[in-house]
Each structure stands twice: as structure tokens, then as C-alpha cells.
PDB file of C-alpha atoms in Angstrom:
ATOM      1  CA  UNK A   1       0.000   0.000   0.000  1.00 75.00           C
ATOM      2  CA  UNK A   2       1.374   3.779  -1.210  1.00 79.00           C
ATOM      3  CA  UNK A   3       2.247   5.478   2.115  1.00 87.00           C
ATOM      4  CA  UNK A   4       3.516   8.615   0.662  1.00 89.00           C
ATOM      5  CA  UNK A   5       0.934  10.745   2.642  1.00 92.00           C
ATOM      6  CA  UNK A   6       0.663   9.503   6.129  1.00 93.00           C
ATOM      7  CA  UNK A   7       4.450   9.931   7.360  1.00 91.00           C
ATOM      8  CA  UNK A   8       4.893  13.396   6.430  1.00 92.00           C
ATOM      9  CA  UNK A   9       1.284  13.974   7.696  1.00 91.00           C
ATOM     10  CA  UNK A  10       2.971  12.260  10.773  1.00 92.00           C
ATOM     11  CA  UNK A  11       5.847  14.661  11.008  1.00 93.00           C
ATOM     12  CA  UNK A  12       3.659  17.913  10.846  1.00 93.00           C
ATOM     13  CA  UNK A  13       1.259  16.962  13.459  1.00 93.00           C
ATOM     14  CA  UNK A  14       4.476  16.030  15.798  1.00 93.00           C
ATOM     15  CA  UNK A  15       6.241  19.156  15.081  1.00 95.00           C
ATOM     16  CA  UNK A  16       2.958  21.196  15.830  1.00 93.00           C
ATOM     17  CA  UNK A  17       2.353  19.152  18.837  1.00 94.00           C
ATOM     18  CA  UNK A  18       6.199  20.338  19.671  1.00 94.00           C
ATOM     19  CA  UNK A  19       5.200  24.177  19.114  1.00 93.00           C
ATOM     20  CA  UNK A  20       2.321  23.746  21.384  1.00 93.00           C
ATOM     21  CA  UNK A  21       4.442  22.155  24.115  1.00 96.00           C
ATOM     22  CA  UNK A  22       2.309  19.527  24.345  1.00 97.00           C
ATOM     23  CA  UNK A  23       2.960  16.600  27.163  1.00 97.00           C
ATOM     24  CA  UNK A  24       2.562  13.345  25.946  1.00 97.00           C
ATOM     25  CA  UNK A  25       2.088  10.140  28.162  1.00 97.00           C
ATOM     26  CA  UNK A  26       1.184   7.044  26.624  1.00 97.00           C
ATOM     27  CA  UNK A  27       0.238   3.942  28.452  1.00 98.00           C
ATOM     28  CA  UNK A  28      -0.138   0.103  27.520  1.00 98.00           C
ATOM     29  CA  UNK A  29       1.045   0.331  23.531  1.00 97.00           C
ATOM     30  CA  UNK A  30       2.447  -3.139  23.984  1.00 97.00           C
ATOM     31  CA  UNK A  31      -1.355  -4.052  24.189  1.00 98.00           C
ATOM     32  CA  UNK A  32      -2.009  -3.098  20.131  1.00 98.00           C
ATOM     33  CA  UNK A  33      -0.463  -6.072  18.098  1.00 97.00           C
ATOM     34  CA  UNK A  34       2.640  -5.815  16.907  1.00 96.00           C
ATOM     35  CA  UNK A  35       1.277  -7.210  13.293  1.00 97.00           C
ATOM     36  CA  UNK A  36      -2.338  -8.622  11.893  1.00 97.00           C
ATOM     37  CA  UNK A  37      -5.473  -6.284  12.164  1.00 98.00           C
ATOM     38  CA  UNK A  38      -7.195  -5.378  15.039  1.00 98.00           C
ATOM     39  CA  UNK A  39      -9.687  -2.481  16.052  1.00 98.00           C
ATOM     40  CA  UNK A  40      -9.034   0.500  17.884  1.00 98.00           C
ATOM     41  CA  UNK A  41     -11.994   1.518  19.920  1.00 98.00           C
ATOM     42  CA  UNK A  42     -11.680   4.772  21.394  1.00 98.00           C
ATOM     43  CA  UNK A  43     -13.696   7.688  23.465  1.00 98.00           C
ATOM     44  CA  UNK A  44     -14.116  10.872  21.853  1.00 98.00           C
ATOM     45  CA  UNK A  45     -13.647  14.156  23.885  1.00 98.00           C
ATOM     46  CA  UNK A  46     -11.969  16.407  21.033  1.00 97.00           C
ATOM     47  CA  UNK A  47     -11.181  16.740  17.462  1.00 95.00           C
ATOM     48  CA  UNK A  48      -8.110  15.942  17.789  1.00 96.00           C
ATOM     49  CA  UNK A  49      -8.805  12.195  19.259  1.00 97.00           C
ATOM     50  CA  UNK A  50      -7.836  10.505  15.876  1.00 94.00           C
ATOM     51  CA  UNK A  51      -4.158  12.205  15.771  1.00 95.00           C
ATOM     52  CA  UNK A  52      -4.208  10.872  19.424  1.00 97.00           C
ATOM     53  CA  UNK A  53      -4.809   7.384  19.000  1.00 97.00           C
ATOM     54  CA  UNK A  54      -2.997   7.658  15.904  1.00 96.00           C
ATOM     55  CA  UNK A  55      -0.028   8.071  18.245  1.00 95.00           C
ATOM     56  CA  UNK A  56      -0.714   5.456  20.190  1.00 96.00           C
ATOM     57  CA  UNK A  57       0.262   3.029  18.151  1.00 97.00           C
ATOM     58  CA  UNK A  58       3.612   4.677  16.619  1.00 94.00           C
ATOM     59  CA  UNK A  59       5.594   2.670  19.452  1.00 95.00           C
ATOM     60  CA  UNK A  60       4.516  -0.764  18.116  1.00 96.00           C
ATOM     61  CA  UNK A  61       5.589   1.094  14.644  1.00 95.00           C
ATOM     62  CA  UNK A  62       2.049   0.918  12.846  1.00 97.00           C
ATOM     63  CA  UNK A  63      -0.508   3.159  10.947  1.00 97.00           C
ATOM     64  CA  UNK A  64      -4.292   3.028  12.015  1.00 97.00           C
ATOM     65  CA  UNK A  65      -7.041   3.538   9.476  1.00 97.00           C
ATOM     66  CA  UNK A  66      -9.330   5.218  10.851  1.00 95.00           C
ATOM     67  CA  UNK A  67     -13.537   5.459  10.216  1.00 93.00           C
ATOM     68  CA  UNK A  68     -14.668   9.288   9.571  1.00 87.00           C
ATOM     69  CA  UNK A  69     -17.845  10.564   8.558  1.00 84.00           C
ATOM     70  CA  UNK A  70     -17.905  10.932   4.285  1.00 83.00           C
ATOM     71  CA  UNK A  71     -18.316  14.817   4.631  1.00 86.00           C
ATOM     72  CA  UNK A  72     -14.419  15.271   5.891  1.00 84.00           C
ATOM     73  CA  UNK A  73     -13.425  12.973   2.204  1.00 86.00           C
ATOM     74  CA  UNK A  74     -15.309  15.316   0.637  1.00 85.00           C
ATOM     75  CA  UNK A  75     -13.587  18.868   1.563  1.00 84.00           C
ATOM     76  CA  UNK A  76     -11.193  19.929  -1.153  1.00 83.00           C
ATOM     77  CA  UNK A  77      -8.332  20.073   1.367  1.00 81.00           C
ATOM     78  CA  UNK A  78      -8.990  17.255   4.066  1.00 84.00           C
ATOM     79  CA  UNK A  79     -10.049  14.859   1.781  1.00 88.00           C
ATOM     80  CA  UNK A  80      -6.984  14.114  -0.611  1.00 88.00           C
ATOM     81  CA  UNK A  81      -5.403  13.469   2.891  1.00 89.00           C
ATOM     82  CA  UNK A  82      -7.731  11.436   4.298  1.00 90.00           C
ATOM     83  CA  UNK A  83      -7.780   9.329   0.778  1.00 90.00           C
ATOM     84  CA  UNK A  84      -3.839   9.812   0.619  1.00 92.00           C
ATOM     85  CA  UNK A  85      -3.759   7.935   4.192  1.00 93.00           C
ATOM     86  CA  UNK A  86      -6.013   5.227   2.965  1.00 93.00           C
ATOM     87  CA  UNK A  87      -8.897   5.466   5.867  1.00 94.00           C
ATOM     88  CA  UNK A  88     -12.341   4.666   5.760  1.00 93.00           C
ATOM     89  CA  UNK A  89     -15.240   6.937   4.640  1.00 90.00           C
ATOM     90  CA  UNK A  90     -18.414   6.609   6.832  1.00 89.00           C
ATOM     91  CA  UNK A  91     -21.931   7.142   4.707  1.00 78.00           C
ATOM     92  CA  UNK A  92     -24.422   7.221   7.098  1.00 71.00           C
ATOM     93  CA  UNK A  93     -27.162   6.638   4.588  1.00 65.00           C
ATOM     94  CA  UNK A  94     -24.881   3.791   3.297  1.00 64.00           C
ATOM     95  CA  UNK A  95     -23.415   1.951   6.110  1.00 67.00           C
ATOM     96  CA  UNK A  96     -23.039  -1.219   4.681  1.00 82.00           C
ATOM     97  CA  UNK A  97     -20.115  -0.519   2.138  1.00 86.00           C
ATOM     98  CA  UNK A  98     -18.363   1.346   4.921  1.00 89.00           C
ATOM     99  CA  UNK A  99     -18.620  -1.825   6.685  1.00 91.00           C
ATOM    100  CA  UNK A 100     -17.726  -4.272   4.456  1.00 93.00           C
ATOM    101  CA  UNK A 101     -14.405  -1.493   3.618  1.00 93.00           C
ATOM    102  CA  UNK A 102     -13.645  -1.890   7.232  1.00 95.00           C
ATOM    103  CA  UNK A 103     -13.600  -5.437   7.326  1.00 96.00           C
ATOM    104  CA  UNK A 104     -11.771  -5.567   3.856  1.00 96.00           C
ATOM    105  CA  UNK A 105      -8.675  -3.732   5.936  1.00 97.00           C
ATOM    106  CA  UNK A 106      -9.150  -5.985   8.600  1.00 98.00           C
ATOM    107  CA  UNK A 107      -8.827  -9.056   6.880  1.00 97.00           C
ATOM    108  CA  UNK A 108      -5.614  -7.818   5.416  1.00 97.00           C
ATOM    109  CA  UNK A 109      -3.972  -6.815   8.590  1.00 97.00           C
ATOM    110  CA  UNK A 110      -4.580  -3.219   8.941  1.00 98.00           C
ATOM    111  CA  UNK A 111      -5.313  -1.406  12.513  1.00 98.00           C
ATOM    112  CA  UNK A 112      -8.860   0.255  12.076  1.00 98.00           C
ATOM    113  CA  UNK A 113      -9.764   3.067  14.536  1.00 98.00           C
ATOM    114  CA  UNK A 114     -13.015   3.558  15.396  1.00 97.00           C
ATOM    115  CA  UNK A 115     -15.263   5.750  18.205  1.00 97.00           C
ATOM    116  CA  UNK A 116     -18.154   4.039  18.875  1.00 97.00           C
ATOM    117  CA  UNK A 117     -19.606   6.683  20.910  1.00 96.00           C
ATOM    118  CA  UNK A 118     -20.083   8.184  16.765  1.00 91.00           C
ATOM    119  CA  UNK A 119     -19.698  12.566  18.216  1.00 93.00           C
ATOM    120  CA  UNK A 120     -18.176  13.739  20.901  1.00 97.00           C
ATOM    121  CA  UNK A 121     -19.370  13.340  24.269  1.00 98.00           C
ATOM    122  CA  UNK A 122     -19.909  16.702  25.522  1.00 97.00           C
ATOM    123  CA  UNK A 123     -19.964  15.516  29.639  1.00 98.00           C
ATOM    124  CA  UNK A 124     -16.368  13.899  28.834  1.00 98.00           C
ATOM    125  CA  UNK A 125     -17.626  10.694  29.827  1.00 98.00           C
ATOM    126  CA  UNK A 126     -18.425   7.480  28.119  1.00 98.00           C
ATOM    127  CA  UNK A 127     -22.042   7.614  26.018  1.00 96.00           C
ATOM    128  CA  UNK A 128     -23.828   4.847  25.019  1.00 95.00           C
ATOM    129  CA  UNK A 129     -22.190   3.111  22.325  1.00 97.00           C
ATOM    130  CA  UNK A 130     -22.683   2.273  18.816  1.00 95.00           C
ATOM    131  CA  UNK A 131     -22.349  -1.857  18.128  1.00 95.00           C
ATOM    132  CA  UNK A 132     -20.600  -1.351  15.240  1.00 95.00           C
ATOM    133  CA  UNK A 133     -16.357  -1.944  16.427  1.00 97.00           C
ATOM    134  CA  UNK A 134     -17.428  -4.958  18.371  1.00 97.00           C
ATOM    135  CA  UNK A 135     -19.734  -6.732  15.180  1.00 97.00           C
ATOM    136  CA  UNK A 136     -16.474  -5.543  12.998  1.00 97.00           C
ATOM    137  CA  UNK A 137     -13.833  -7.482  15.503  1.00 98.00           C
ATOM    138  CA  UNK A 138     -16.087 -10.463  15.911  1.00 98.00           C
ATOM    139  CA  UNK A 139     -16.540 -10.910  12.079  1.00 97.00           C
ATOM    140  CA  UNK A 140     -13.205 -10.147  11.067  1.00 97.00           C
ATOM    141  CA  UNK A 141     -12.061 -12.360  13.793  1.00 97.00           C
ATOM    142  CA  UNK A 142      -9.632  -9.748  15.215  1.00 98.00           C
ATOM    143  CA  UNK A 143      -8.948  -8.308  18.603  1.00 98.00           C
ATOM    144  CA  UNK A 144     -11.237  -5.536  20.196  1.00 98.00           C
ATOM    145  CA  UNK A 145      -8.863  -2.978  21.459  1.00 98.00           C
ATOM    146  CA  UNK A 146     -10.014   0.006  23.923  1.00 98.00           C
ATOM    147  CA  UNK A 147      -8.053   3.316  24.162  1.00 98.00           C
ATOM    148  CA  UNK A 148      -8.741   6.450  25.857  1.00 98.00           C
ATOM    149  CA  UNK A 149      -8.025   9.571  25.400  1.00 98.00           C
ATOM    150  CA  UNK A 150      -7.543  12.290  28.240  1.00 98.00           C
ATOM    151  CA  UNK A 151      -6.540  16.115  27.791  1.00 98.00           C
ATOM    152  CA  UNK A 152      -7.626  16.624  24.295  1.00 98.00           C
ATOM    153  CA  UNK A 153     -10.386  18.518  25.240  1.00 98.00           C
ATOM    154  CA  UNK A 154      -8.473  21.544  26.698  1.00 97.00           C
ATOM    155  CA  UNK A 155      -7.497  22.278  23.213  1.00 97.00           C
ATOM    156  CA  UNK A 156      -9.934  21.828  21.067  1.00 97.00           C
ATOM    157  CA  UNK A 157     -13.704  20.460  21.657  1.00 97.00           C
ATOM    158  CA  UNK A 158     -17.323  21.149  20.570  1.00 95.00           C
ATOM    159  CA  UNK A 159     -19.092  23.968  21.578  1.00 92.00           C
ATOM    160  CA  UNK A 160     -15.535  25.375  23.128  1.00 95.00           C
ATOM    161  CA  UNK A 161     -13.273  27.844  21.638  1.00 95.00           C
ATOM    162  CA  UNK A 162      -9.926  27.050  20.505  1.00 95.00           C
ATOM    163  CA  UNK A 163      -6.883  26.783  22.915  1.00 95.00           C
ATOM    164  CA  UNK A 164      -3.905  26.426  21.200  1.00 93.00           C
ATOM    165  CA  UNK A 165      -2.342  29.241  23.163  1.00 91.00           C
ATOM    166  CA  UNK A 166      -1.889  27.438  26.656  1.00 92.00           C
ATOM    167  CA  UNK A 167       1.391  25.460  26.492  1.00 92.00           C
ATOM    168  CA  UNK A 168       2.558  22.411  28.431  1.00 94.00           C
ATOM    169  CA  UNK A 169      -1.152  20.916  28.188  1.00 97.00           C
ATOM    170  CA  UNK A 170      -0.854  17.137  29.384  1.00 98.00           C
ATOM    171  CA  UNK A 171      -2.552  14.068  26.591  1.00 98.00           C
ATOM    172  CA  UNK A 172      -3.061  11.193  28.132  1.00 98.00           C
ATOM    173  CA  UNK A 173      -3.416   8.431  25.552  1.00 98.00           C
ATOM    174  CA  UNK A 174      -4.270   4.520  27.641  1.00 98.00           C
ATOM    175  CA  UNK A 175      -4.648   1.554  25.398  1.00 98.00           C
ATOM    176  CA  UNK A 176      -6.304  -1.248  27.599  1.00 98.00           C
ATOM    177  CA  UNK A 177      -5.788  -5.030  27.343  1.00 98.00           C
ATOM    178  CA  UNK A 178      -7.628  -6.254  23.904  1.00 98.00           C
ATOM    179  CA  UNK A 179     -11.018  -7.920  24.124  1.00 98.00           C
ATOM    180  CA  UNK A 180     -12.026 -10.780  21.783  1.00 97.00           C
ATOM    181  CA  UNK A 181     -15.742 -11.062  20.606  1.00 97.00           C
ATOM    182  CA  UNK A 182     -16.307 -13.856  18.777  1.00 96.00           C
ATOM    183  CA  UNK A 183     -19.246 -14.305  15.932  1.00 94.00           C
ATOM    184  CA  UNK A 184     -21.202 -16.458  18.235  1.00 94.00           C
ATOM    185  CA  UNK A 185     -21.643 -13.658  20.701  1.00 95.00           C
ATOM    186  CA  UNK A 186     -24.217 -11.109  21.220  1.00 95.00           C
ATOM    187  CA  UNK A 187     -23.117  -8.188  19.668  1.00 95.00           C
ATOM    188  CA  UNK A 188     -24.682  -5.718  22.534  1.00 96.00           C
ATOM    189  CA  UNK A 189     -23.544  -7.584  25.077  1.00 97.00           C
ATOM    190  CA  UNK A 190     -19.641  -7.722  23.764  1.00 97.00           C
ATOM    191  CA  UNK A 191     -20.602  -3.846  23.185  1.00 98.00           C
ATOM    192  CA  UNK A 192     -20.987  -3.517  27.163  1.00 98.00           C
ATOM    193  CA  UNK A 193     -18.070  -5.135  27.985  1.00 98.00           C
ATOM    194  CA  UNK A 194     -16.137  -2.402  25.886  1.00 98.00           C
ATOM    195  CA  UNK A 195     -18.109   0.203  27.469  1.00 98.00           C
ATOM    196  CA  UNK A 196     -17.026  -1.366  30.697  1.00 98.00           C
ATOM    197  CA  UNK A 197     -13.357  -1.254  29.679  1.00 98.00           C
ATOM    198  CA  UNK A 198     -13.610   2.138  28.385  1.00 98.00           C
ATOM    199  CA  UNK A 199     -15.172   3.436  31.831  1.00 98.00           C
ATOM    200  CA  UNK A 200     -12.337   2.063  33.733  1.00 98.00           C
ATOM    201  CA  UNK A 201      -9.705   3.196  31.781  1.00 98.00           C
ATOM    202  CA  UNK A 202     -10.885   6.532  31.795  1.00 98.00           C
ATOM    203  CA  UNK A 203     -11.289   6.383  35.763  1.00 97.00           C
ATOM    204  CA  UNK A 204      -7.786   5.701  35.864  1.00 97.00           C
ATOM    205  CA  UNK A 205      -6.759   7.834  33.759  1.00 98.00           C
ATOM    206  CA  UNK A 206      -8.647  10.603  35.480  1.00 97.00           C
ATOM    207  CA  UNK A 207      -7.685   9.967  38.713  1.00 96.00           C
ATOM    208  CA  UNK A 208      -3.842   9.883  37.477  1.00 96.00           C
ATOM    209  CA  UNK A 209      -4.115  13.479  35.028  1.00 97.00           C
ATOM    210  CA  UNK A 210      -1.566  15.502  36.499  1.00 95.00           C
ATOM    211  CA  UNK A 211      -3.400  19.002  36.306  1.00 95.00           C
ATOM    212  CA  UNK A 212      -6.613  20.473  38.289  1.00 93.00           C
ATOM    213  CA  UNK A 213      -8.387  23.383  37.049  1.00 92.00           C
ATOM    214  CA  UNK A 214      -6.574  26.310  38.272  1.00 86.00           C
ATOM    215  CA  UNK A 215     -10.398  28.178  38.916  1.00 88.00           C
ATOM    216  CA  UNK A 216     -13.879  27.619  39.115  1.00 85.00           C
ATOM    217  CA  UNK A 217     -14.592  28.740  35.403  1.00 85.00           C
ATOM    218  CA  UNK A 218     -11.501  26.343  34.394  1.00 90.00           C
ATOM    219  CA  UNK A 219     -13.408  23.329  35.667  1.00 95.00           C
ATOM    220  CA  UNK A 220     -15.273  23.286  32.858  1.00 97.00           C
ATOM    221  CA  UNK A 221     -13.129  20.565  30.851  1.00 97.00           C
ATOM    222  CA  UNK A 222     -13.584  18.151  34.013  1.00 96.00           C
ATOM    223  CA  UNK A 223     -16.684  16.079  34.305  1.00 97.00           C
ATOM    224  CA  UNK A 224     -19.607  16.865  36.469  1.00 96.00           C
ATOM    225  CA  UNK A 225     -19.137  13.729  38.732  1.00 95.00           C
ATOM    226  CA  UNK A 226     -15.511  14.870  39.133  1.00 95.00           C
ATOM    227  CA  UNK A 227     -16.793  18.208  40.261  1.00 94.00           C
ATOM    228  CA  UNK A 228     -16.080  19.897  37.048  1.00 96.00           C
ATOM    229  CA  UNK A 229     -18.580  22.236  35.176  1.00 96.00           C
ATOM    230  CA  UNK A 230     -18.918  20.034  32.247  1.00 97.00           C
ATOM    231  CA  UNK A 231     -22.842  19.202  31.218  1.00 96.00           C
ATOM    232  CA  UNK A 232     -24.085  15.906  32.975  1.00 96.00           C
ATOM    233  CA  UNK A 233     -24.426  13.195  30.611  1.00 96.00           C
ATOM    234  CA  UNK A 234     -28.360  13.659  30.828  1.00 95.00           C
ATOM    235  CA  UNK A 235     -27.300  17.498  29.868  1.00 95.00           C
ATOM    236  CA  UNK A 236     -25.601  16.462  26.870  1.00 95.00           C
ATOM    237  CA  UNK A 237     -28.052  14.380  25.194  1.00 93.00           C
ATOM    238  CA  UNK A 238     -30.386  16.808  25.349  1.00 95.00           C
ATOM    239  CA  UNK A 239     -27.692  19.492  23.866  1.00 91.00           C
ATOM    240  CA  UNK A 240     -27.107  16.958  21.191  1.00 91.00           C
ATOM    241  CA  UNK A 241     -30.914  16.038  20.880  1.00 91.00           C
ATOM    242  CA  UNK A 242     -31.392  19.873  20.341  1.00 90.00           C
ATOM    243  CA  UNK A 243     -28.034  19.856  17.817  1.00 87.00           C
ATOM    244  CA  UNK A 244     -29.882  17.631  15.918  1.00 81.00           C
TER     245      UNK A 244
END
């Protein structure tokens, strides 16, 4: 496959993430194989997840395809990169052939990346999740594995305004042991266990951030449960029933 795209792509998003003084720590690569296909299944708290979990597996030395929605393939400048780095348009009025694209790169031994939760959760917890990474894993007969990301939200999220100004910003990227649905399971209840795994990871990872907010008004990229000033999950499906 013609990788001409994603390495310098690579090197531009590291050397921004340098200018930004960004602080990386990631956490259980050794748990995405080292060769064969497997899924990524990741939260989503910011824009920027996919770079994220896109570095995640840079220590095991491999490139993750990742599922976006058709409308990014289809912007004159996103979408000869997206096509350049070979990942996976998302048609939500055709779902099937994005489907059977993701289980084409699966079968061949590529790592797909995925976020089941579909948008970005708004209360920086775990939503309910989509079916779709664990049916993918259990037909293609490939590990499940669940990453979360921590941090990106300070920089950029929905409904927030930009904050590439603040330097020294910790990203926590955690890739948790791989799960292994199998076609004879149900595909909600392998779905939960993710969920489960995603929820605990993200505890953890919580618990172990390095920064507070400095204020009151700063709490406002920490959870509700955490006592941040983020929406309550029942908040933010009614902002994103509203969105809709």
C-alpha cells in the first residue's frame, strides 16, 4: 500500500504538537499487536482524538485507518489526505459498504480506529455506544482494542473555543488489554463489555491526570461527577438532541 501521505502527515502533526508544548504520556502500547489487524476503539472528547490514538500506536511502529464521517473525504483540502492515508469513509445513509471497507482492511492486517460513541461526548464521559467496532472485531475475527483519550479537550472540543495558546497541556493516551468477541456472541452484550473497559480506563486515567483546574470557570473541561462544570451526561443528550 502507497504510504507517501501519512508519514509526512505524521511529522507535521508532531512538530505542531512540539510548538504547542504539548505533554505526551502514553500507556499500555504493547497491548495493540505488533502485526495482523485489530480495532481501535476509542472515546471521543476532542477533534483531535484521531491524531491521538494515531499516536498510540507509533511505538509498536504501525498506521491506524481510521472510520470518519464521508463529509471530511469530501472537503477539497482534508479529503486528498484522508484518501492519501487510505482510511475509511463513513456514509451514514450507506453503512453497509463502509462496513464491508472496514472489514476488507481488517482481513488484510490493517489497525482500524473507530469511536463508537459516533460525536463527541460533551460531559467527557463514556455515552452509550454504537455496536458497530465490536460486530467488525467479531466478524473479522480480530482483537477488540479500547483506548482512551484524556486532555484533548483543553485544546480543542465542541461547543468550546480554541486553545492552542496554553502550552505544556498534558494528553493522556491509555490503550487497555484487547477484548475478543467472537461471531457467536451477542453483539450488545460484547458492546458492554467495551463500554465497561472504556469506563475504567478513563477512571484511571482521570484519577492519574496531572493538572486540576486552576479556577472555578476552568473546571469546565472536568466532568460533572468529578466536580467539574462540564454538562451531565443527561445534559448532553439533550444538547445533542437539540443539535440535531
Amino acid at each position: 500500500m502507497n504510504e507517501r501521505t501519512y508519514p509526512p502527515v505524521i511529522l507535521l502533526a508532531r512538530t505542531v504538537f512540539r510548538l504547542l508544548g504539548l505533554r505526551f504520556t502514553i500507556e499500555g502500547a504493547q497491548n495493540i499487536p505488533a502485526s495482523g489487524g485489530a480495532v481501535l476503539a476509542s472515546n471521543h472528547v476532542s477533534y483531535l482524538d484521531f491524531l491521538f490514538v494515531g499516536l498510540a500506536a507509533r511505538p509498536v511502529g504501525r498506521l491506524v485507518r481510521f472510520m470518519a464521517k464521508s463529509e471530511v473525504f469530501d472537503h477539497r483540502l482534508s479529503g486528498p489526505l484522508m484518501r492519501g492515508m487510505h482510511h475509511i469513509p463513513v456514509d451514514r445513509s450507506a453503512g453497509a459498504s463502509s462496513y464491508a471497507a472496514a472489514l476488507r482492511a481488517l482481513r488484510s492486517g490493517e489497525l482500524v480506529g473507530v469511536f463508537p460513541e459516533a460525536t463527541i461526548s460533551r460531559s467527557f464521559e463514556i455515552k452509550e455506544l454504537k455496536n458497530g467496532a465490536s460486530r467488525m472485531a467479531a466478524a473479522a475475527g480480530v482483537p477488540l482494542v479500547p483506548v482512551v483519550v484524556w486532555g484533548g479537550q483543553r485544546l480543542l472540543t465542541k461547543g468550546r473555543p480554541r486553545n492552542f495558546g496554553q502550552r505544556g497541556i498534558p494528553v493522556v493516551i491509555a490503550v487497555g488489554e484487547p477484548l475478543h468477541p467472537q461471531r457467536r456472541d451477542d453483539p450488545d452484550a460484547a458492546t458492554e463489555a467495551l463500554a465497561v473497559a472504556l469506563r475504567g480506563l478513563l477512571a484511571q486515567v482521570q484519577r492519574d491526570y496531572p493538572d486540576r483546574p486552576a479556577t472555578t470557570a476552568d473546571g469546565w473541561w472536568q466532568p460533572a461527577a468529578l466536580g467539574g462544570r462540564a454538562p451531565t451526561p443527561a445534559e448532553a443528550a439533550e444538547l445533542d438532541r437539540v443539535e440535531r
